Amino acid sequence: MVTHLVATSAGRSEKYKVAFRLGKPILRPDWVEECSKASELLPVEPYLLPPFASCIISVTGLSLADRASIQELTKAHGGQFSPALSQRCTHLITNGSSTEKLLKAVEWGVAAVSTR
């Protein structure tokens, strides 16, 4: 029986998706190291992997207020915000309008998420 998942990034692997669906704690690798040092299982809360770990998020077609809110939430949950779309971005949040950024995201294989 699996009780925990240790990962360095959020969301892309099948293991991550299954652990998330089953409500299993998803932890940073340093939890294993610290448990080994302590010779016991430590509480998981300080070692939970942030939900946007390894995510680089950009936006298109949103108001300045929505853009600022997404930037703040992205950083608060372990991700990076990129004002400019690049091939390093993992996600583009869009209002659904067909913008130049959205077309590039599709071309580059960047996951596009609509607010609608």
mmCIF file of N, CA and C in Angstrom, residues 19-106:
data_model
loop_
_atom_site.group_PDB
_atom_site.id
_atom_site.type_symbol
_atom_site.label_atom_id
_atom_site.label_comp_id
_atom_site.label_asym_id
_atom_site.label_seq_id
_atom_site.Cartn_x
_atom_site.Cartn_y
_atom_site.Cartn_z
ATOM 1 N N ALA A 19 -1.672 9.840 -6.848
ATOM 2 C CA ALA A 19 -1.497 10.205 -5.435
ATOM 3 C C ALA A 19 -2.423 11.360 -5.065
ATOM 4 N N PHE A 20 -2.536 12.345 -5.959
ATOM 5 C CA PHE A 20 -3.415 13.480 -5.698
ATOM 6 C C PHE A 20 -4.867 13.030 -5.584
ATOM 7 N N ARG A 21 -5.311 12.207 -6.535
ATOM 8 C CA ARG A 21 -6.695 11.717 -6.515
ATOM 9 C C ARG A 21 -6.997 10.905 -5.258
ATOM 10 N N LEU A 22 -6.009 10.150 -4.771
ATOM 11 C CA LEU A 22 -6.205 9.313 -3.588
ATOM 12 C C LEU A 22 -5.986 10.073 -2.281
ATOM 13 N N GLY A 23 -5.598 11.354 -2.375
ATOM 14 C CA GLY A 23 -5.391 12.157 -1.177
ATOM 15 C C GLY A 23 -4.125 11.810 -0.417
ATOM 16 N N LYS A 24 -3.145 11.224 -1.108
ATOM 17 C CA LYS A 24 -1.879 10.876 -0.458
ATOM 18 C C LYS A 24 -0.998 12.119 -0.360
ATOM 19 N N PRO A 25 -0.230 12.254 0.714
ATOM 20 C CA PRO A 25 0.663 13.407 0.806
ATOM 21 C C PRO A 25 1.747 13.335 -0.274
ATOM 22 N N ILE A 26 1.974 14.465 -0.936
ATOM 23 C CA ILE A 26 3.014 14.572 -1.967
ATOM 24 C C ILE A 26 4.100 15.457 -1.375
ATOM 25 N N LEU A 27 5.276 14.870 -1.200
ATOM 26 C CA LEU A 27 6.327 15.486 -0.396
ATOM 27 C C LEU A 27 7.582 15.796 -1.194
ATOM 28 N N ARG A 28 8.317 16.796 -0.713
ATOM 29 C CA ARG A 28 9.626 17.123 -1.285
ATOM 30 C C ARG A 28 10.632 16.047 -0.853
ATOM 31 N N PRO A 29 11.682 15.826 -1.646
ATOM 32 C CA PRO A 29 12.678 14.802 -1.306
ATOM 33 C C PRO A 29 13.373 15.018 0.038
ATOM 34 N N ASP A 30 13.447 16.250 0.513
ATOM 35 C CA ASP A 30 14.136 16.476 1.785
ATOM 36 C C ASP A 30 13.416 15.832 2.966
ATOM 37 N N TRP A 31 12.130 15.481 2.807
ATOM 38 C CA TRP A 31 11.422 14.757 3.875
ATOM 39 C C TRP A 31 12.095 13.408 4.112
ATOM 40 N N VAL A 32 12.448 12.705 3.039
ATOM 41 C CA VAL A 32 13.106 11.395 3.170
ATOM 42 C C VAL A 32 14.446 11.552 3.873
ATOM 43 N N GLU A 33 15.207 12.565 3.465
ATOM 44 C CA GLU A 33 16.521 12.801 4.077
ATOM 45 C C GLU A 33 16.388 13.100 5.567
ATOM 46 N N GLU A 34 15.430 13.941 5.920
ATOM 47 C CA GLU A 34 15.255 14.306 7.332
ATOM 48 C C GLU A 34 14.722 13.135 8.160
ATOM 49 N N CYS A 35 13.854 12.311 7.580
ATOM 50 C CA CYS A 35 13.384 11.106 8.282
ATOM 51 C C CYS A 35 14.552 10.163 8.536
ATOM 52 N N SER A 36 15.431 10.038 7.552
ATOM 53 C CA SER A 36 16.605 9.168 7.703
ATOM 54 C C SER A 36 17.510 9.676 8.820
ATOM 55 N N LYS A 37 17.741 10.966 8.853
ATOM 56 C CA LYS A 37 18.583 11.557 9.910
ATOM 57 C C LYS A 37 17.967 11.340 11.286
ATOM 58 N N ALA A 38 16.641 11.472 11.360
ATOM 59 C CA ALA A 38 15.941 11.347 12.647
ATOM 60 C C ALA A 38 15.646 9.887 13.001
ATOM 61 N N SER A 39 15.831 8.976 12.045
ATOM 62 C CA SER A 39 15.519 7.556 12.227
ATOM 63 C C SER A 39 14.053 7.325 12.614
ATOM 64 N N GLU A 40 13.183 8.169 12.085
ATOM 65 C CA GLU A 40 11.745 8.011 12.310
ATOM 66 C C GLU A 40 10.985 8.798 11.247
ATOM 67 N N LEU A 41 9.694 8.470 11.094
ATOM 68 C CA LEU A 41 8.854 9.232 10.178
ATOM 69 C C LEU A 41 8.493 10.565 10.828
ATOM 70 N N LEU A 42 8.776 11.624 10.117
ATOM 71 C CA LEU A 42 8.483 12.965 10.613
ATOM 72 C C LEU A 42 7.123 13.425 10.091
ATOM 73 N N PRO A 43 6.525 14.420 10.726
ATOM 74 C CA PRO A 43 5.264 14.971 10.207
ATOM 75 C C PRO A 43 5.457 15.452 8.765
ATOM 76 N N VAL A 44 4.445 15.291 7.964
ATOM 77 C CA VAL A 44 4.571 15.616 6.540
ATOM 78 C C VAL A 44 4.328 17.091 6.235
ATOM 79 N N GLU A 45 3.580 17.787 7.060
ATOM 80 C CA GLU A 45 3.141 19.149 6.734
ATOM 81 C C GLU A 45 4.279 20.086 6.318
ATOM 82 N N PRO A 46 5.405 20.118 7.032
ATOM 83 C CA PRO A 46 6.452 21.060 6.617
ATOM 84 C C PRO A 46 7.121 20.694 5.281
ATOM 85 N N TYR A 47 6.875 19.502 4.774
ATOM 86 C CA TYR A 47 7.558 19.008 3.584
ATOM 87 C C TYR A 47 6.630 18.821 2.384
ATOM 88 N N LEU A 48 5.383 19.279 2.488
ATOM 89 C CA LEU A 48 4.449 19.122 1.375
ATOM 90 C C LEU A 48 4.953 19.889 0.149
ATOM 91 N N LEU A 49 4.867 19.244 -0.996
ATOM 92 C CA LEU A 49 5.269 19.880 -2.243
ATOM 93 C C LEU A 49 4.216 20.921 -2.612
ATOM 94 N N PRO A 50 4.628 22.170 -2.840
ATOM 95 C CA PRO A 50 3.642 23.183 -3.232
ATOM 96 C C PRO A 50 2.953 22.785 -4.540
ATOM 97 N N PRO A 51 1.659 23.089 -4.688
ATOM 98 C CA PRO A 51 0.928 22.625 -5.870
ATOM 99 C C PRO A 51 1.448 23.164 -7.197
ATOM 100 N N PHE A 52 2.128 24.308 -7.186
ATOM 101 C CA PHE A 52 2.655 24.856 -8.436
ATOM 102 C C PHE A 52 4.172 24.680 -8.546
ATOM 103 N N ALA A 53 4.749 23.777 -7.750
ATOM 104 C CA ALA A 53 6.190 23.528 -7.826
ATOM 105 C C ALA A 53 6.560 23.169 -9.259
ATOM 106 N N SER A 54 7.566 23.799 -9.771
ATOM 107 C CA SER A 54 8.108 23.610 -11.128
ATOM 108 C C SER A 54 7.207 24.178 -12.219
ATOM 109 N N CYS A 55 6.116 24.832 -11.870
ATOM 110 C CA CYS A 55 5.251 25.457 -12.872
ATOM 111 C C CYS A 55 5.724 26.880 -13.162
ATOM 112 N N ILE A 56 5.748 27.212 -14.427
ATOM 113 C CA ILE A 56 6.033 28.581 -14.858
ATOM 114 C C ILE A 56 4.793 29.035 -15.619
ATOM 115 N N ILE A 57 4.096 30.006 -15.053
ATOM 116 C CA ILE A 57 2.775 30.387 -15.531
ATOM 117 C C ILE A 57 2.786 31.788 -16.136
ATOM 118 N N SER A 58 2.157 31.905 -17.287
ATOM 119 C CA SER A 58 1.967 33.193 -17.944
ATOM 120 C C SER A 58 0.474 33.370 -18.189
ATOM 121 N N VAL A 59 0.055 34.583 -18.538
ATOM 122 C CA VAL A 59 -1.362 34.848 -18.782
ATOM 123 C C VAL A 59 -1.530 35.647 -20.070
ATOM 124 N N THR A 60 -2.733 35.578 -20.628
ATOM 125 C CA THR A 60 -3.065 36.396 -21.791
ATOM 126 C C THR A 60 -4.542 36.749 -21.768
ATOM 127 N N GLY A 61 -4.849 37.988 -22.190
ATOM 128 C CA GLY A 61 -6.229 38.415 -22.324
ATOM 129 C C GLY A 61 -6.946 38.699 -21.024
ATOM 130 N N LEU A 62 -6.227 38.809 -19.916
ATOM 131 C CA LEU A 62 -6.854 39.049 -18.612
ATOM 132 C C LEU A 62 -6.677 40.509 -18.194
ATOM 133 N N SER A 63 -7.545 40.968 -17.314
ATOM 134 C CA SER A 63 -7.431 42.329 -16.784
ATOM 135 C C SER A 63 -6.174 42.442 -15.939
ATOM 136 N N LEU A 64 -5.749 43.671 -15.712
ATOM 137 C CA LEU A 64 -4.565 43.890 -14.871
ATOM 138 C C LEU A 64 -4.786 43.338 -13.469
ATOM 139 N N ALA A 65 -6.002 43.489 -12.943
ATOM 140 C CA ALA A 65 -6.302 42.976 -11.593
ATOM 141 C C ALA A 65 -6.216 41.453 -11.566
ATOM 142 N N ASP A 66 -6.773 40.777 -12.574
ATOM 143 C CA ASP A 66 -6.707 39.309 -12.632
ATOM 144 C C ASP A 66 -5.270 38.841 -12.810
ATOM 145 N N ARG A 67 -4.526 39.545 -13.661
ATOM 146 C CA ARG A 67 -3.111 39.213 -13.885
ATOM 147 C C ARG A 67 -2.336 39.303 -12.560
ATOM 148 N N ALA A 68 -2.548 40.377 -11.818
ATOM 149 C CA ALA A 68 -1.850 40.562 -10.535
ATOM 150 C C ALA A 68 -2.247 39.475 -9.542
ATOM 151 N N SER A 69 -3.522 39.124 -9.519
ATOM 152 C CA SER A 69 -3.995 38.083 -8.613
ATOM 153 C C SER A 69 -3.358 36.730 -8.946
ATOM 154 N N ILE A 70 -3.321 36.403 -10.221
ATOM 155 C CA ILE A 70 -2.711 35.129 -10.634
ATOM 156 C C ILE A 70 -1.217 35.127 -10.333
ATOM 157 N N GLN A 71 -0.565 36.251 -10.544
ATOM 158 C CA GLN A 71 0.864 36.339 -10.223
ATOM 159 C C GLN A 71 1.093 36.079 -8.728
ATOM 160 N N GLU A 72 0.288 36.693 -7.889
ATOM 161 C CA GLU A 72 0.412 36.522 -6.440
ATOM 162 C C GLU A 72 0.133 35.076 -6.022
ATOM 163 N N LEU A 73 -0.947 34.498 -6.538
ATOM 164 C CA LEU A 73 -1.299 33.115 -6.194
ATOM 165 C C LEU A 73 -0.255 32.119 -6.685
ATOM 166 N N THR A 74 0.274 32.360 -7.872
ATOM 167 C CA THR A 74 1.307 31.478 -8.418
ATOM 168 C C THR A 74 2.512 31.433 -7.494
ATOM 169 N N LYS A 75 2.983 32.596 -7.094
ATOM 170 C CA LYS A 75 4.150 32.661 -6.207
ATOM 171 C C LYS A 75 3.851 32.080 -4.830
ATOM 172 N N ALA A 76 2.651 32.355 -4.309
ATOM 173 C CA ALA A 76 2.277 31.859 -2.976
ATOM 174 C C ALA A 76 2.210 30.337 -2.933
ATOM 175 N N HIS A 77 1.979 29.707 -4.081
ATOM 176 C CA HIS A 77 1.842 28.253 -4.126
ATOM 177 C C HIS A 77 3.021 27.567 -4.819
ATOM 178 N N GLY A 78 4.185 28.233 -4.789
ATOM 179 C CA GLY A 78 5.430 27.587 -5.206
ATOM 180 C C GLY A 78 5.782 27.670 -6.675
ATOM 181 N N GLY A 79 5.023 28.418 -7.470
ATOM 182 C CA GLY A 79 5.317 28.527 -8.896
ATOM 183 C C GLY A 79 6.043 29.810 -9.235
ATOM 184 N N GLN A 80 6.371 29.935 -10.504
ATOM 185 C CA GLN A 80 6.987 31.155 -11.018
ATOM 186 C C GLN A 80 6.006 31.794 -11.992
ATOM 187 N N PHE A 81 5.948 33.115 -11.978
ATOM 188 C CA PHE A 81 5.112 33.846 -12.922
ATOM 189 C C PHE A 81 6.008 34.472 -13.966
ATOM 190 N N SER A 82 5.614 34.343 -15.213
ATOM 191 C CA SER A 82 6.373 34.938 -16.314
ATOM 192 C C SER A 82 5.468 35.903 -17.066
ATOM 193 N N PRO A 83 5.792 37.203 -17.062
ATOM 194 C CA PRO A 83 4.970 38.149 -17.802
ATOM 195 C C PRO A 83 5.009 37.885 -19.310
ATOM 196 N N ALA A 84 6.104 37.336 -19.773
ATOM 197 C CA ALA A 84 6.242 37.018 -21.198
ATOM 198 C C ALA A 84 6.166 35.509 -21.389
ATOM 199 N N LEU A 85 5.428 35.078 -22.390
ATOM 200 C CA LEU A 85 5.358 33.659 -22.714
ATOM 201 C C LEU A 85 6.673 33.238 -23.354
ATOM 202 N N SER A 86 7.208 32.123 -22.893
ATOM 203 C CA SER A 86 8.416 31.549 -23.499
ATOM 204 C C SER A 86 8.252 30.032 -23.527
ATOM 205 N N GLN A 87 9.155 29.363 -24.187
ATOM 206 C CA GLN A 87 9.084 27.903 -24.256
ATOM 207 C C GLN A 87 9.368 27.262 -22.903
ATOM 208 N N ARG A 88 9.870 28.017 -21.945
ATOM 209 C CA ARG A 88 10.076 27.517 -20.590
ATOM 210 C C ARG A 88 8.764 27.441 -19.809
ATOM 211 N N CYS A 89 7.759 28.206 -20.227
ATOM 212 C CA CYS A 89 6.469 28.216 -19.523
ATOM 213 C C CYS A 89 5.830 26.835 -19.591
ATOM 214 N N THR A 90 5.172 26.474 -18.502
ATOM 215 C CA THR A 90 4.466 25.197 -18.454
ATOM 216 C C THR A 90 2.970 25.382 -18.664
ATOM 217 N N HIS A 91 2.446 26.579 -18.336
ATOM 218 C CA HIS A 91 1.013 26.844 -18.430
ATOM 219 C C HIS A 91 0.773 28.277 -18.891
ATOM 220 N N LEU A 92 -0.281 28.441 -19.691
ATOM 221 C CA LEU A 92 -0.765 29.762 -20.073
ATOM 222 C C LEU A 92 -2.226 29.839 -19.652
ATOM 223 N N ILE A 93 -2.557 30.837 -18.833
ATOM 224 C CA ILE A 93 -3.935 31.048 -18.424
ATOM 225 C C ILE A 93 -4.524 32.116 -19.343
ATOM 226 N N THR A 94 -5.646 31.792 -19.969
ATOM 227 C CA THR A 94 -6.252 32.662 -20.972
ATOM 228 C C THR A 94 -7.725 32.894 -20.689
ATOM 229 N N ASN A 95 -8.243 33.987 -21.209
ATOM 230 C CA ASN A 95 -9.676 34.247 -21.083
ATOM 231 C C ASN A 95 -10.458 33.551 -22.194
ATOM 232 N N GLY A 96 -9.784 32.808 -23.034
ATOM 233 C CA GLY A 96 -10.437 32.075 -24.108
ATOM 234 C C GLY A 96 -10.333 32.746 -25.457
ATOM 235 N N SER A 97 -9.922 34.017 -25.464
ATOM 236 C CA SER A 97 -9.745 34.722 -26.730
ATOM 237 C C SER A 97 -8.536 34.177 -27.473
ATOM 238 N N SER A 98 -8.621 34.201 -28.787
ATOM 239 C CA SER A 98 -7.509 33.732 -29.612
ATOM 240 C C SER A 98 -6.479 34.858 -29.722
ATOM 241 N N THR A 99 -5.466 34.803 -28.878
ATOM 242 C CA THR A 99 -4.414 35.820 -28.881
ATOM 243 C C THR A 99 -3.135 35.230 -29.472
ATOM 244 N N GLU A 100 -2.201 36.115 -29.765
ATOM 245 C CA GLU A 100 -0.910 35.673 -30.292
ATOM 246 C C GLU A 100 -0.206 34.747 -29.294
ATOM 247 N N LYS A 101 -0.308 35.087 -28.020
ATOM 248 C CA LYS A 101 0.298 34.242 -26.981
ATOM 249 C C LYS A 101 -0.314 32.844 -26.990
ATOM 250 N N LEU A 102 -1.629 32.769 -27.104
ATOM 251 C CA LEU A 102 -2.299 31.468 -27.105
ATOM 252 C C LEU A 102 -1.859 30.637 -28.308
ATOM 253 N N LEU A 103 -1.772 31.241 -29.465
ATOM 254 C CA LEU A 103 -1.340 30.522 -30.664
ATOM 255 C C LEU A 103 0.084 29.986 -30.492
ATOM 256 N N LYS A 104 0.978 30.798 -29.898
ATOM 257 C CA LYS A 104 2.355 30.354 -29.645
ATOM 258 C C LYS A 104 2.379 29.229 -28.613
ATOM 259 N N ALA A 105 1.554 29.343 -27.579
ATOM 260 C CA ALA A 105 1.500 28.302 -26.546
ATOM 261 C C ALA A 105 1.114 26.966 -27.175
ATOM 262 N N VAL A 106 0.115 26.980 -28.037
ATOM 263 C CA VAL A 106 -0.316 25.752 -28.714
ATOM 264 C C VAL A 106 0.820 25.213 -29.574
#
